[in-house]
Coordinates of C-alpha atoms in Angstrom, one line a residue:
Chain A
M1 CA 26.8 -3.0 -56.2
T2 CA 26.3 -6.5 -54.8
K3 CA 26.6 -8.3 -51.8
Q4 CA 30.2 -9.9 -53.6
D5 CA 31.4 -6.7 -53.8
L6 CA 31.5 -5.8 -50.4
E7 CA 35.0 -6.5 -49.3
I8 CA 35.1 -8.8 -46.2
V9 CA 38.7 -7.3 -44.0
A10 CA 38.1 -9.5 -40.9
A11 CA 35.9 -12.7 -39.6
N12 CA 32.2 -12.4 -39.0
G13 CA 31.1 -9.7 -41.5
L14 CA 33.4 -6.6 -40.8
I15 CA 33.8 -4.8 -43.8
N16 CA 36.3 -2.8 -45.5
R17 CA 35.7 1.0 -44.2
R18 CA 36.4 2.2 -47.8
H19 CA 32.5 1.5 -47.8
L20 CA 31.9 4.5 -45.8
L21 CA 33.2 6.5 -48.4
G22 CA 30.0 8.3 -50.8
L23 CA 28.2 4.8 -50.5
G24 CA 25.1 4.7 -48.9
L25 CA 23.3 1.7 -47.3
A26 CA 22.2 1.1 -51.5
G27 CA 25.9 -0.1 -51.9
M28 CA 25.8 -2.8 -49.1
G29 CA 24.6 -5.8 -49.5
T30 CA 22.0 -7.8 -49.9
L31 CA 19.7 -7.6 -47.1
A32 CA 19.9 -3.6 -47.1
S33 CA 18.0 -3.8 -51.4
T34 CA 15.4 -6.2 -50.5
S35 CA 14.3 -5.1 -46.9
L36 CA 15.5 -1.5 -47.1
L37 CA 15.6 -0.1 -50.0
G38 CA 12.8 -2.8 -52.3
A39 CA 9.1 -1.1 -52.9
D40 CA 6.5 -1.6 -50.0
A41 CA 3.0 -2.0 -51.3
G42 CA 1.1 -0.7 -48.3
L43 CA 3.3 2.5 -48.2
N44 CA 1.9 6.2 -50.1
L45 CA 3.8 8.6 -48.9
E46 CA 1.3 12.0 -48.0
I47 CA 2.5 15.4 -47.2
P48 CA 2.7 15.4 -43.4
G49 CA 0.6 17.8 -41.2
W50 CA 3.2 19.9 -40.2
S51 CA 3.6 20.8 -43.5
K52 CA 0.2 22.1 -43.4
Q53 CA 0.5 24.3 -40.7
P54 CA 3.2 27.2 -39.3
G55 CA 5.2 26.1 -37.2
A56 CA 6.5 27.5 -33.7
N57 CA 8.7 31.0 -33.2
A58 CA 12.0 31.5 -32.5
S59 CA 13.0 31.4 -29.2
G60 CA 15.6 33.2 -27.3
Y61 CA 16.7 29.8 -25.5
G62 CA 16.4 26.7 -27.6
S63 CA 15.6 23.1 -26.6
R64 CA 15.9 20.0 -28.4
S65 CA 13.0 17.8 -29.8
R66 CA 10.3 16.7 -27.5
F67 CA 10.9 13.6 -29.5
T68 CA 14.3 13.0 -28.5
D69 CA 13.7 13.2 -24.4
D70 CA 14.6 10.1 -23.7
M71 CA 18.7 11.1 -24.0
Q72 CA 19.3 11.5 -20.7
R73 CA 22.6 11.4 -18.2
M74 CA 21.9 8.6 -15.7
S75 CA 22.4 9.7 -12.5
G76 CA 22.0 7.4 -9.3
N77 CA 19.1 8.9 -6.2
P78 CA 20.2 11.6 -4.0
N79 CA 21.7 10.1 -1.1
P80 CA 20.9 12.1 2.1
L81 CA 24.1 10.3 3.6
Y82 CA 26.4 12.4 0.8
P83 CA 24.5 15.5 0.6
G84 CA 25.0 16.5 -2.9
G85 CA 27.3 13.7 -3.7
G86 CA 27.2 11.7 -6.9
A87 CA 27.8 11.2 -10.8
S88 CA 26.0 11.5 -13.7
R89 CA 26.9 9.5 -16.7
S90 CA 26.5 10.6 -20.5
P91 CA 24.6 8.6 -22.6
L92 CA 27.4 7.1 -25.3
H93 CA 25.2 5.0 -26.9
Q94 CA 22.9 7.6 -28.4
L95 CA 25.8 10.9 -29.3
Q96 CA 27.2 10.8 -32.6
G97 CA 30.3 12.9 -33.1
S98 CA 32.9 13.8 -31.2
I99 CA 31.5 16.9 -28.7
T100 CA 28.9 16.0 -26.0
P101 CA 26.3 18.7 -25.6
N102 CA 26.6 20.5 -22.1
S103 CA 23.2 19.1 -20.8
L104 CA 24.8 16.1 -21.5
H105 CA 28.2 16.2 -20.2
F106 CA 28.9 14.1 -17.7
E107 CA 29.2 15.3 -14.1
R108 CA 31.0 14.5 -10.7
H109 CA 30.7 16.2 -7.3
H110 CA 31.1 15.9 -3.8
A111 CA 29.3 17.9 -2.2
G112 CA 27.0 19.5 -4.7
I113 CA 26.5 22.2 -7.1
P114 CA 27.0 26.0 -5.9
D115 CA 25.1 28.4 -7.1
I116 CA 28.0 30.9 -7.7
D117 CA 27.4 34.7 -8.0
P118 CA 30.5 35.8 -10.5
A119 CA 30.3 38.9 -9.4
Q120 CA 31.0 37.5 -5.7
H121 CA 33.6 35.0 -7.0
K122 CA 37.5 35.6 -6.2
L123 CA 40.1 34.0 -7.5
V124 CA 43.4 34.0 -5.5
I125 CA 46.7 33.2 -6.6
H126 CA 49.5 33.2 -3.7
G127 CA 52.1 31.5 -1.9
L128 CA 55.7 31.0 -3.3
V129 CA 54.6 34.1 -5.5
R130 CA 56.0 37.2 -6.3
Q131 CA 52.9 39.0 -5.7
P132 CA 49.7 37.2 -4.5
L133 CA 46.4 38.4 -6.9
V134 CA 42.8 38.4 -6.5
F135 CA 41.1 38.0 -9.7
S136 CA 37.2 38.8 -10.1
Y137 CA 35.0 37.1 -13.5
E138 CA 35.4 40.1 -14.8
D139 CA 38.8 40.7 -14.9
L140 CA 38.9 37.3 -16.0
L141 CA 36.9 37.9 -19.0
R142 CA 39.7 40.3 -20.1
Y143 CA 42.7 38.2 -20.9
P144 CA 43.4 37.2 -24.6
M145 CA 41.9 33.2 -24.5
V146 CA 42.7 30.3 -26.4
S147 CA 40.2 27.1 -27.1
K148 CA 41.2 23.6 -27.6
I149 CA 39.6 20.8 -27.8
Y150 CA 39.8 18.1 -25.3
F151 CA 38.0 14.8 -23.9
L152 CA 37.6 14.6 -20.3
E153 CA 37.2 11.1 -17.8
C154 CA 36.7 10.6 -14.5
S155 CA 39.3 8.1 -13.8
G156 CA 36.5 6.1 -11.8
N157 CA 35.2 5.7 -15.8
S158 CA 34.7 2.3 -16.4
G159 CA 35.7 0.9 -12.9
S160 CA 33.3 -2.1 -13.0
L161 CA 35.4 -4.1 -15.2
F162 CA 38.1 -4.4 -12.7
G163 CA 35.5 -7.1 -10.8
P164 CA 35.5 -10.3 -11.8
N165 CA 32.0 -10.7 -13.0
P166 CA 30.9 -8.6 -16.2
A167 CA 28.1 -6.0 -15.3
D168 CA 25.0 -6.0 -16.6
G169 CA 25.6 -2.6 -18.1
S170 CA 25.0 -0.5 -21.2
A171 CA 27.4 2.0 -23.0
Q172 CA 26.1 4.7 -20.6
S173 CA 26.4 3.2 -17.5
L174 CA 29.8 1.2 -17.8
H175 CA 31.9 4.1 -19.2
G176 CA 29.4 6.9 -19.0
L177 CA 32.2 9.4 -17.1
V178 CA 34.0 10.4 -20.5
S179 CA 32.5 13.5 -22.1
G180 CA 34.4 15.7 -24.9
A181 CA 34.1 19.3 -25.7
E182 CA 35.4 22.7 -27.1
W183 CA 37.3 24.8 -23.8
T184 CA 38.2 27.7 -23.6
G185 CA 40.1 29.5 -21.3
I186 CA 42.9 31.5 -20.0
P187 CA 46.5 29.4 -20.2
L188 CA 47.5 29.4 -16.2
S189 CA 51.1 30.3 -17.2
T190 CA 49.1 33.4 -18.0
L191 CA 48.2 34.2 -14.5
L192 CA 51.2 32.3 -12.6
D193 CA 53.6 34.5 -14.9
E194 CA 51.5 37.6 -13.6
A195 CA 51.8 36.6 -9.9
G196 CA 55.7 35.7 -9.9
V197 CA 56.6 32.4 -9.6
D198 CA 59.3 32.0 -6.9
P199 CA 62.2 30.1 -7.5
D200 CA 60.8 27.3 -4.8
A201 CA 57.2 26.7 -6.0
R202 CA 57.4 22.9 -6.8
W203 CA 53.4 22.2 -7.1
I204 CA 50.2 24.5 -7.4
N205 CA 47.4 23.4 -4.9
A206 CA 44.4 24.3 -6.5
V207 CA 40.8 24.7 -4.4
G208 CA 36.9 24.7 -5.5
A209 CA 34.7 27.0 -4.5
D210 CA 32.0 24.0 -3.2
A211 CA 30.8 23.0 0.0
A212 CA 33.6 20.3 -0.3
S213 CA 36.3 22.9 -1.0
M214 CA 37.8 19.8 -3.3
G215 CA 41.5 20.6 -3.6
R216 CA 44.3 18.9 -6.1
S217 CA 47.9 19.5 -5.6
I218 CA 49.4 19.4 -9.3
P219 CA 53.4 19.8 -10.1
L220 CA 54.1 22.8 -11.4
N221 CA 55.4 21.8 -14.7
R222 CA 53.0 20.6 -15.9
A223 CA 50.4 23.6 -14.9
M224 CA 52.5 26.0 -16.7
D225 CA 52.1 23.0 -19.8
D226 CA 48.8 23.2 -21.2
V227 CA 47.0 23.8 -18.5
M228 CA 43.9 26.1 -18.8
L229 CA 41.9 28.3 -16.7
A230 CA 38.6 27.3 -18.6
L231 CA 35.9 29.7 -18.2
F232 CA 33.5 28.6 -21.5
Q233 CA 32.8 25.4 -22.6
N234 CA 31.5 24.9 -26.3
G235 CA 30.8 28.0 -26.5
E236 CA 28.8 29.2 -23.2
P237 CA 30.0 30.0 -19.8
V238 CA 31.5 26.8 -18.3
R239 CA 27.7 25.3 -16.6
P240 CA 26.9 25.4 -13.0
G241 CA 28.0 21.8 -12.8
Q242 CA 30.9 22.1 -15.1
G243 CA 32.1 24.9 -12.3
Y244 CA 30.9 28.1 -13.1
P245 CA 31.9 30.2 -13.3
M246 CA 35.8 28.9 -13.7
R247 CA 37.0 25.6 -14.3
L248 CA 40.9 24.3 -14.2
F249 CA 41.3 22.0 -17.1
V250 CA 44.1 19.7 -17.4
P251 CA 43.9 18.3 -20.7
G252 CA 44.2 14.2 -20.8
C253 CA 44.2 14.1 -16.9
E254 CA 42.4 12.6 -14.7
G255 CA 38.7 14.5 -14.5
N256 CA 39.0 15.1 -10.8
I257 CA 42.8 17.4 -11.0
S258 CA 40.3 19.7 -13.3
V259 CA 38.9 21.4 -10.2
K260 CA 35.2 23.0 -10.9
W261 CA 34.4 26.1 -9.2
L262 CA 37.9 27.4 -9.0
T263 CA 38.8 29.6 -6.1
Q264 CA 42.0 29.1 -5.0
I265 CA 45.7 28.4 -5.7
K266 CA 48.6 28.1 -3.7
L267 CA 52.2 27.5 -4.9
T268 CA 53.8 25.7 -2.6
R269 CA 57.1 23.2 -2.5
E270 CA 54.9 20.0 -1.6
P271 CA 51.9 18.9 -2.5
T272 CA 49.1 18.9 -0.1
H273 CA 48.0 15.1 0.1
F274 CA 44.3 16.3 -0.4
R275 CA 42.2 13.5 1.2
D276 CA 41.2 13.1 -3.0
E277 CA 45.0 12.7 -3.8
T278 CA 45.6 9.8 -1.0
S279 CA 42.1 8.4 0.5
K280 CA 41.0 8.8 -3.3
Y281 CA 42.3 8.6 -6.9
T282 CA 45.1 6.7 -5.5
D283 CA 46.4 3.3 -7.5
T284 CA 47.0 0.5 -5.2
R285 CA 49.2 -2.3 -6.4
L286 CA 49.6 -6.0 -6.1
D287 CA 52.6 -5.2 -3.7
R288 CA 50.3 -3.1 -1.8
K289 CA 51.8 0.1 -2.9
S290 CA 49.9 2.3 -3.9
Q291 CA 50.8 5.3 -6.8
Q292 CA 49.9 8.4 -6.2
F293 CA 49.0 11.9 -8.9
T294 CA 48.6 9.4 -11.9
F295 CA 47.2 11.8 -14.1
P296 CA 47.4 11.4 -17.7
M297 CA 44.6 8.8 -18.8
G298 CA 45.1 5.4 -20.9
T299 CA 44.5 4.5 -24.2
K300 CA 41.5 4.1 -24.9
S301 CA 38.1 3.1 -27.0
V302 CA 34.5 2.0 -26.4
I303 CA 31.8 0.9 -29.2
T304 CA 29.2 3.0 -28.3
A305 CA 26.5 0.9 -31.4
P306 CA 26.1 -1.6 -31.3
S307 CA 26.2 -2.0 -27.1
G308 CA 25.1 -3.4 -24.0
Q309 CA 21.6 -3.9 -23.5
M310 CA 20.7 -2.9 -27.0
K311 CA 19.2 -5.0 -29.4
L312 CA 19.7 -5.9 -33.0
E313 CA 16.1 -6.2 -34.8
R314 CA 16.9 -8.1 -38.0
Q315 CA 20.0 -9.1 -39.9
G316 CA 22.1 -7.0 -42.0
I317 CA 24.6 -3.9 -42.2
Y318 CA 25.3 -1.8 -39.2
Q319 CA 27.7 0.8 -38.3
V320 CA 30.1 -0.1 -36.0
T321 CA 31.0 3.1 -34.3
G322 CA 32.3 4.1 -31.3
I323 CA 34.5 6.6 -29.6
A324 CA 38.7 6.8 -28.6
W325 CA 40.7 9.1 -26.8
S326 CA 44.8 9.4 -25.2
G327 CA 45.6 11.5 -22.7
R328 CA 49.2 11.1 -23.8
G329 CA 48.4 12.2 -27.1
S330 CA 46.0 11.9 -30.0
I331 CA 44.2 8.5 -31.6
R332 CA 46.2 7.2 -35.0
R333 CA 44.6 4.2 -35.3
V334 CA 41.4 2.3 -34.2
E335 CA 41.0 -1.9 -34.8
V336 CA 37.6 -3.4 -34.7
S337 CA 36.9 -7.1 -34.1
A338 CA 33.7 -9.0 -34.8
D339 CA 35.6 -12.3 -33.1
G340 CA 36.7 -11.6 -29.7
G341 CA 40.2 -10.3 -31.2
R342 CA 41.5 -13.1 -33.1
T343 CA 40.8 -10.8 -36.4
W344 CA 40.7 -7.3 -36.3
A345 CA 40.0 -5.1 -39.2
D346 CA 40.7 -1.1 -39.3
A347 CA 37.8 1.0 -38.6
M348 CA 37.4 4.7 -40.1
I349 CA 38.4 7.6 -37.7
D350 CA 36.1 10.6 -38.9
S351 CA 37.1 13.5 -36.6
H352 CA 39.9 15.6 -36.6
Q353 CA 42.2 13.7 -34.7
S354 CA 43.4 16.2 -32.2
E355 CA 45.6 16.2 -29.1
K356 CA 43.9 14.1 -26.2
A357 CA 40.4 15.0 -27.7
L358 CA 37.8 12.4 -28.5
A359 CA 37.9 10.9 -32.0
R360 CA 35.0 9.1 -33.7
F361 CA 35.5 5.7 -35.8
T362 CA 33.0 3.8 -37.7
I363 CA 32.9 0.6 -39.4
P364 CA 30.8 -1.3 -41.5
W365 CA 29.5 -4.7 -40.3
Q366 CA 27.0 -7.2 -41.5
W367 CA 25.5 -9.5 -39.4
S368 CA 24.1 -12.6 -40.4
G369 CA 22.6 -13.6 -36.9
G370 CA 25.0 -15.5 -35.4
D371 CA 27.2 -15.4 -31.9
A372 CA 29.8 -12.0 -32.2
V373 CA 31.7 -10.5 -29.4
L374 CA 32.3 -7.1 -30.7
Q375 CA 35.8 -5.0 -29.4
S376 CA 37.4 -1.9 -30.5
R377 CA 41.2 -1.2 -30.1
A378 CA 42.8 2.2 -30.2
T379 CA 46.6 2.9 -31.0
D380 CA 47.6 6.3 -30.2
S381 CA 50.3 8.7 -31.3
Q382 CA 52.7 7.8 -29.1
G383 CA 52.3 4.1 -30.1
N384 CA 50.4 3.2 -27.0
V385 CA 48.3 0.0 -27.5
Q386 CA 44.2 -0.3 -25.8
P387 CA 45.4 -3.1 -23.3
T388 CA 43.1 -6.2 -23.4
R389 CA 40.9 -6.4 -20.2
T390 CA 43.0 -9.3 -18.4
S391 CA 46.6 -8.5 -19.2
L392 CA 45.4 -4.6 -17.7
V393 CA 43.8 -6.6 -14.7
T394 CA 46.7 -9.1 -14.7
E395 CA 49.1 -6.2 -14.0
K396 CA 47.7 -4.0 -12.2
G397 CA 45.3 -5.8 -9.8
N398 CA 42.0 -5.1 -8.7
I399 CA 42.4 -3.9 -5.0
S400 CA 42.2 -0.1 -6.6
T401 CA 39.1 0.4 -9.5
Y402 CA 40.9 3.9 -11.2
H403 CA 42.4 3.8 -14.9
F404 CA 40.8 0.9 -16.1
H405 CA 41.1 1.2 -19.7
G406 CA 41.4 -2.4 -21.3
I407 CA 39.2 -3.4 -24.4
Q408 CA 35.7 -3.4 -23.4
S409 CA 33.7 -6.7 -25.1
W410 CA 30.2 -6.5 -26.0
A411 CA 28.7 -9.9 -27.1
V412 CA 26.0 -10.2 -29.4
N413 CA 24.0 -13.5 -29.2
T414 CA 21.5 -15.1 -32.0
A415 CA 18.6 -12.9 -30.7
G416 CA 20.1 -10.0 -31.2
D417 CA 21.1 -8.8 -27.6
V418 CA 24.1 -6.9 -26.9
A419 CA 26.5 -7.5 -23.4
N420 CA 28.6 -6.6 -21.9
V421 CA 31.4 -9.8 -21.7
Y422 CA 34.8 -10.5 -20.5
A423 CA 36.3 -12.1 -23.7
Chain B
M1 CA 42.2 49.8 -10.7
S2 CA 39.8 51.5 -12.5
T3 CA 37.8 50.3 -15.0
L4 CA 38.5 51.8 -18.1
K5 CA 42.9 51.4 -17.1
K6 CA 41.6 47.8 -16.7
L7 CA 40.4 47.8 -20.1
L8 CA 43.0 49.3 -21.6
T9 CA 45.7 47.3 -20.1
A10 CA 44.0 44.7 -21.2
S11 CA 43.7 45.7 -24.7
A12 CA 47.8 46.8 -24.6
V13 CA 48.4 42.8 -23.2
S14 CA 46.2 41.1 -26.8
A15 CA 48.4 43.7 -28.9
S16 CA 51.4 42.3 -27.3
L17 CA 50.5 38.9 -27.6
A18 CA 49.8 39.0 -31.1
I19 CA 53.2 41.0 -31.8
G20 CA 55.0 38.3 -29.6
L21 CA 56.1 40.3 -27.2
S22 CA 55.3 38.1 -24.2
A23 CA 57.9 40.3 -22.1
V24 CA 55.9 43.1 -21.9
V25 CA 52.7 40.4 -20.8
Q26 CA 54.7 39.8 -17.6
A27 CA 54.5 43.6 -16.8
Q28 CA 50.7 44.3 -17.4
S29 CA 48.2 43.2 -14.3
L30 CA 44.4 42.8 -14.1
G31 CA 45.1 41.0 -11.1
T32 CA 44.3 42.8 -7.5
P33 CA 47.4 42.7 -5.2
I34 CA 46.7 41.3 -2.1
N35 CA 48.6 39.9 1.0
E36 CA 49.3 36.7 2.7
S37 CA 47.1 38.2 6.2
Q38 CA 44.0 39.1 3.8
L39 CA 43.9 35.0 3.2
Q40 CA 43.8 34.0 6.6
G41 CA 39.8 33.4 6.8
F42 CA 40.4 31.7 3.5
D43 CA 43.2 29.9 2.9
L44 CA 42.6 25.9 4.9
I45 CA 45.0 23.9 3.0
A46 CA 47.1 22.8 6.0
Q47 CA 50.1 20.1 4.8
P48 CA 51.9 17.5 6.4
N49 CA 55.1 20.2 6.7
G50 CA 53.5 22.2 9.2
S51 CA 52.0 24.8 7.2
G52 CA 48.5 26.1 7.5
Y53 CA 47.2 24.5 11.2
P54 CA 45.2 27.1 13.3
A55 CA 45.8 27.5 17.3
G56 CA 43.8 25.2 19.3
G57 CA 44.3 21.5 20.2
G58 CA 42.4 18.9 22.2
T59 CA 41.8 15.3 23.2
A60 CA 40.2 11.7 21.6
M61 CA 38.8 12.0 25.1
Q62 CA 36.7 15.4 24.2
G63 CA 36.2 14.5 20.5
K64 CA 34.3 11.4 21.5
A65 CA 31.4 14.0 22.5
I66 CA 31.9 15.7 19.2
F67 CA 31.7 12.6 16.9
E68 CA 28.8 11.2 18.9
I69 CA 26.5 14.5 17.7
R70 CA 28.3 15.4 14.4
C71 CA 29.7 12.3 12.6
V72 CA 27.7 9.4 14.1
A73 CA 24.6 9.2 11.7
C74 CA 26.7 9.4 8.6
H75 CA 30.2 7.5 10.6
G76 CA 28.0 5.3 12.5
M77 CA 29.0 5.2 15.8
T78 CA 32.4 4.0 16.2
G79 CA 33.1 4.9 12.7
E80 CA 32.0 1.4 10.9
G81 CA 30.5 3.7 8.3
T82 CA 27.5 3.4 6.8
S83 CA 28.3 2.7 3.2
A84 CA 32.0 1.6 1.8
N85 CA 32.7 5.4 1.4
T86 CA 31.9 6.2 5.2
R87 CA 34.4 3.9 7.2
L88 CA 36.6 5.6 8.9
V89 CA 37.9 2.3 10.6
G90 CA 39.9 -0.8 10.5
G91 CA 41.8 -2.7 7.4
D92 CA 45.1 -3.9 7.1
M93 CA 47.2 -3.1 4.1
Q94 CA 49.7 -6.6 4.0
S95 CA 47.2 -9.2 5.3
E96 CA 43.6 -8.3 3.6
E97 CA 43.4 -9.8 0.7
R98 CA 41.3 -6.9 -0.4
P99 CA 42.3 -4.7 2.1
I100 CA 40.0 -2.4 3.8
R101 CA 41.6 1.1 3.3
T102 CA 40.4 3.8 5.6
V103 CA 42.1 6.8 7.4
G104 CA 43.6 4.2 9.8
S105 CA 45.0 1.2 7.6
Y106 CA 45.6 3.9 4.1
W107 CA 46.1 6.9 5.0
P108 CA 49.6 8.1 4.4
H109 CA 49.6 11.6 6.7
A110 CA 47.4 12.8 9.3
S111 CA 47.7 16.5 8.3
T112 CA 45.2 15.1 5.4
L113 CA 42.4 14.1 7.7
F114 CA 42.8 18.2 9.6
D115 CA 42.7 19.5 6.4
Y116 CA 40.1 17.3 5.5
V117 CA 37.3 17.3 8.2
Q118 CA 37.9 21.1 8.6
R119 CA 37.3 22.0 4.7
A120 CA 34.5 19.2 4.3
M121 CA 33.4 17.7 7.6
P122 CA 30.4 17.7 8.2
A123 CA 29.0 16.7 4.9
D124 CA 25.9 18.0 5.7
A125 CA 27.0 21.3 7.7
P126 CA 30.7 22.0 6.4
K127 CA 32.9 24.8 8.0
S128 CA 30.7 24.5 11.4
L129 CA 33.0 23.1 13.6
S130 CA 35.6 25.3 15.5
S131 CA 39.1 24.8 15.3
D132 CA 39.2 23.3 18.6
E133 CA 36.7 21.4 17.3
V134 CA 38.4 20.2 14.0
Y135 CA 41.5 18.7 16.3
Q136 CA 39.6 17.1 18.9
V137 CA 36.7 15.1 16.3
I138 CA 39.9 13.9 14.4
A139 CA 42.2 12.8 17.6
Y140 CA 38.6 10.8 18.4
V141 CA 39.3 9.3 14.5
L142 CA 43.2 8.9 15.3
H143 CA 42.0 7.1 18.6
L144 CA 39.6 4.8 16.9
N145 CA 42.1 3.1 14.8
G146 CA 44.0 3.2 17.8
I147 CA 47.1 5.3 16.6
I148 CA 46.9 7.9 19.3
E149 CA 46.3 7.9 23.0
N150 CA 42.7 8.9 24.4
S151 CA 44.8 11.8 26.3
L152 CA 47.3 12.9 23.9
V153 CA 46.3 16.7 23.4
L154 CA 46.5 17.0 19.8
N155 CA 47.2 20.6 18.6
K156 CA 49.6 22.1 15.7
E157 CA 52.9 20.7 16.9
T158 CA 51.4 17.1 17.8
L159 CA 49.9 16.3 14.9
M160 CA 52.8 16.7 12.9
Q161 CA 54.3 13.6 15.2
V162 CA 51.3 11.6 14.8
E163 CA 52.7 8.1 12.6
M164 CA 50.3 6.7 10.3
P165 CA 50.8 3.2 9.6
N166 CA 50.6 3.5 6.1
K167 CA 53.0 6.2 5.8
D168 CA 55.5 4.4 3.7
G169 CA 53.4 3.0 1.2
F170 CA 52.6 6.0 -1.2
I171 CA 54.7 6.6 -4.8
D172 CA 54.6 9.8 -6.0
S173 CA 53.6 8.8 -9.9
S174 CA 53.2 12.6 -10.6
Q175 CA 55.6 12.8 -13.1
A176 CA 55.6 10.1 -15.3
L177 CA 54.8 10.2 -18.3

């Protein structure tokens, strides 16, 4: 196949996604065939040293290659005036697929990570129930469990894009408060039914066992839906940073309500109006009224490569790839633009398209050394389309900076530098 | 319940789920019954409707001393804060272009102040204040915001009567799809 065979489907070099099917770089254009496939006179392959001596033994607990040690979450410095408070962001730009390794899943803590002995931990369900109950970890492990793949996103993710000027940032620093995992646990409705929900109950109030005893109120109808008490993440017990030994998991909704280290569920008529659902995690509109309990996360996508602070070292074919998700359904379509949103082409979505989960998208792109602005736009199964940054900020204002789900623009300049821009 | 009995019950739960007899599941219990009275030292939830408040009380005058020992390192001498996150006073939701949102300008319920300080503050030693101290120190925070008098005895009853400036500023979006 020659360069002429590549079907350009949108301006500035976007190539039909069907070229991803069964084609390697060999099928992709002149640059690929000269600089990547042409014989290099100086290169003679030899058997490497590691092929000539036995390697390390099997181990009790695996670790990654030392050559990938630079893959790290990004977190701020500890702050003595906010003990244990802060966040760490997933290295989206270095990850592939739609499952985040547990050690790189984003975190947000309000008072640090408690060191909980599961044998001492209790989960209490009480308030407007027929019979208040207390469960041990061991009790809970005996229930039938379900496993589902879901994204989790902090409602503060991408919040800096509400600001008047684009921050110099990477996919990780700007958007790294989202991750994807398989969560395994007990449908919360099973446990609530066991306690016997009083007809007067309208809300559950969930409290964690961390030093902040972080609490959130969730309407009972939502709690009886697809909410789970999660005990496992990607097959292993939920890690301390994610709520060991157990957390609430509210699919599709702002991460803060998936209360970690869950120890109390109280059923009440009214919400508690906890600090983290009044002072924080509320959305003040332009008319100065503030929306409370804005749970679902918007329809969103981010190109993770090429992305901010990367450098394209040479011209030719790149795979433009990223993640898309929606708190209201599954991802049906992701379009990519290389000219700042004037023309669009459909990307390939190559992961399972399940509800409230990350979907990986990819489209080949020929960079010919000119200026380009890469964007992606997701559409979910409810028909919700990801808005432009401008329309989102015009509609919501920027008094509050939660729930940003506008289109991200990455500018590529003629030197190949990639930067966050507003376009 | 004995461990053996729990195990047997658990397999009954799975078996009944498998054949779809969910009514049977409800009859099985792996949780241990408990009384609300056993949760008095555990349940810290304090709601706007007056539920969940301990006995005790006190004034802003008393709270000033506590604030100056336990809170100022992070919240400043008069609650001005050491960061945007720790500012406790000031702001105006209507007149400011980007309103500074604090306990005084933003919070819709005084109950949240009790609930939060009791469970989470001071951040370097959460849950170390007595109930009296929580009433007193939050009285001082309310007083710094000009919401109550120095001499008001804040307790279970009077806290319910405190009107927050932004009490009508919120819209419940919990049922939005």
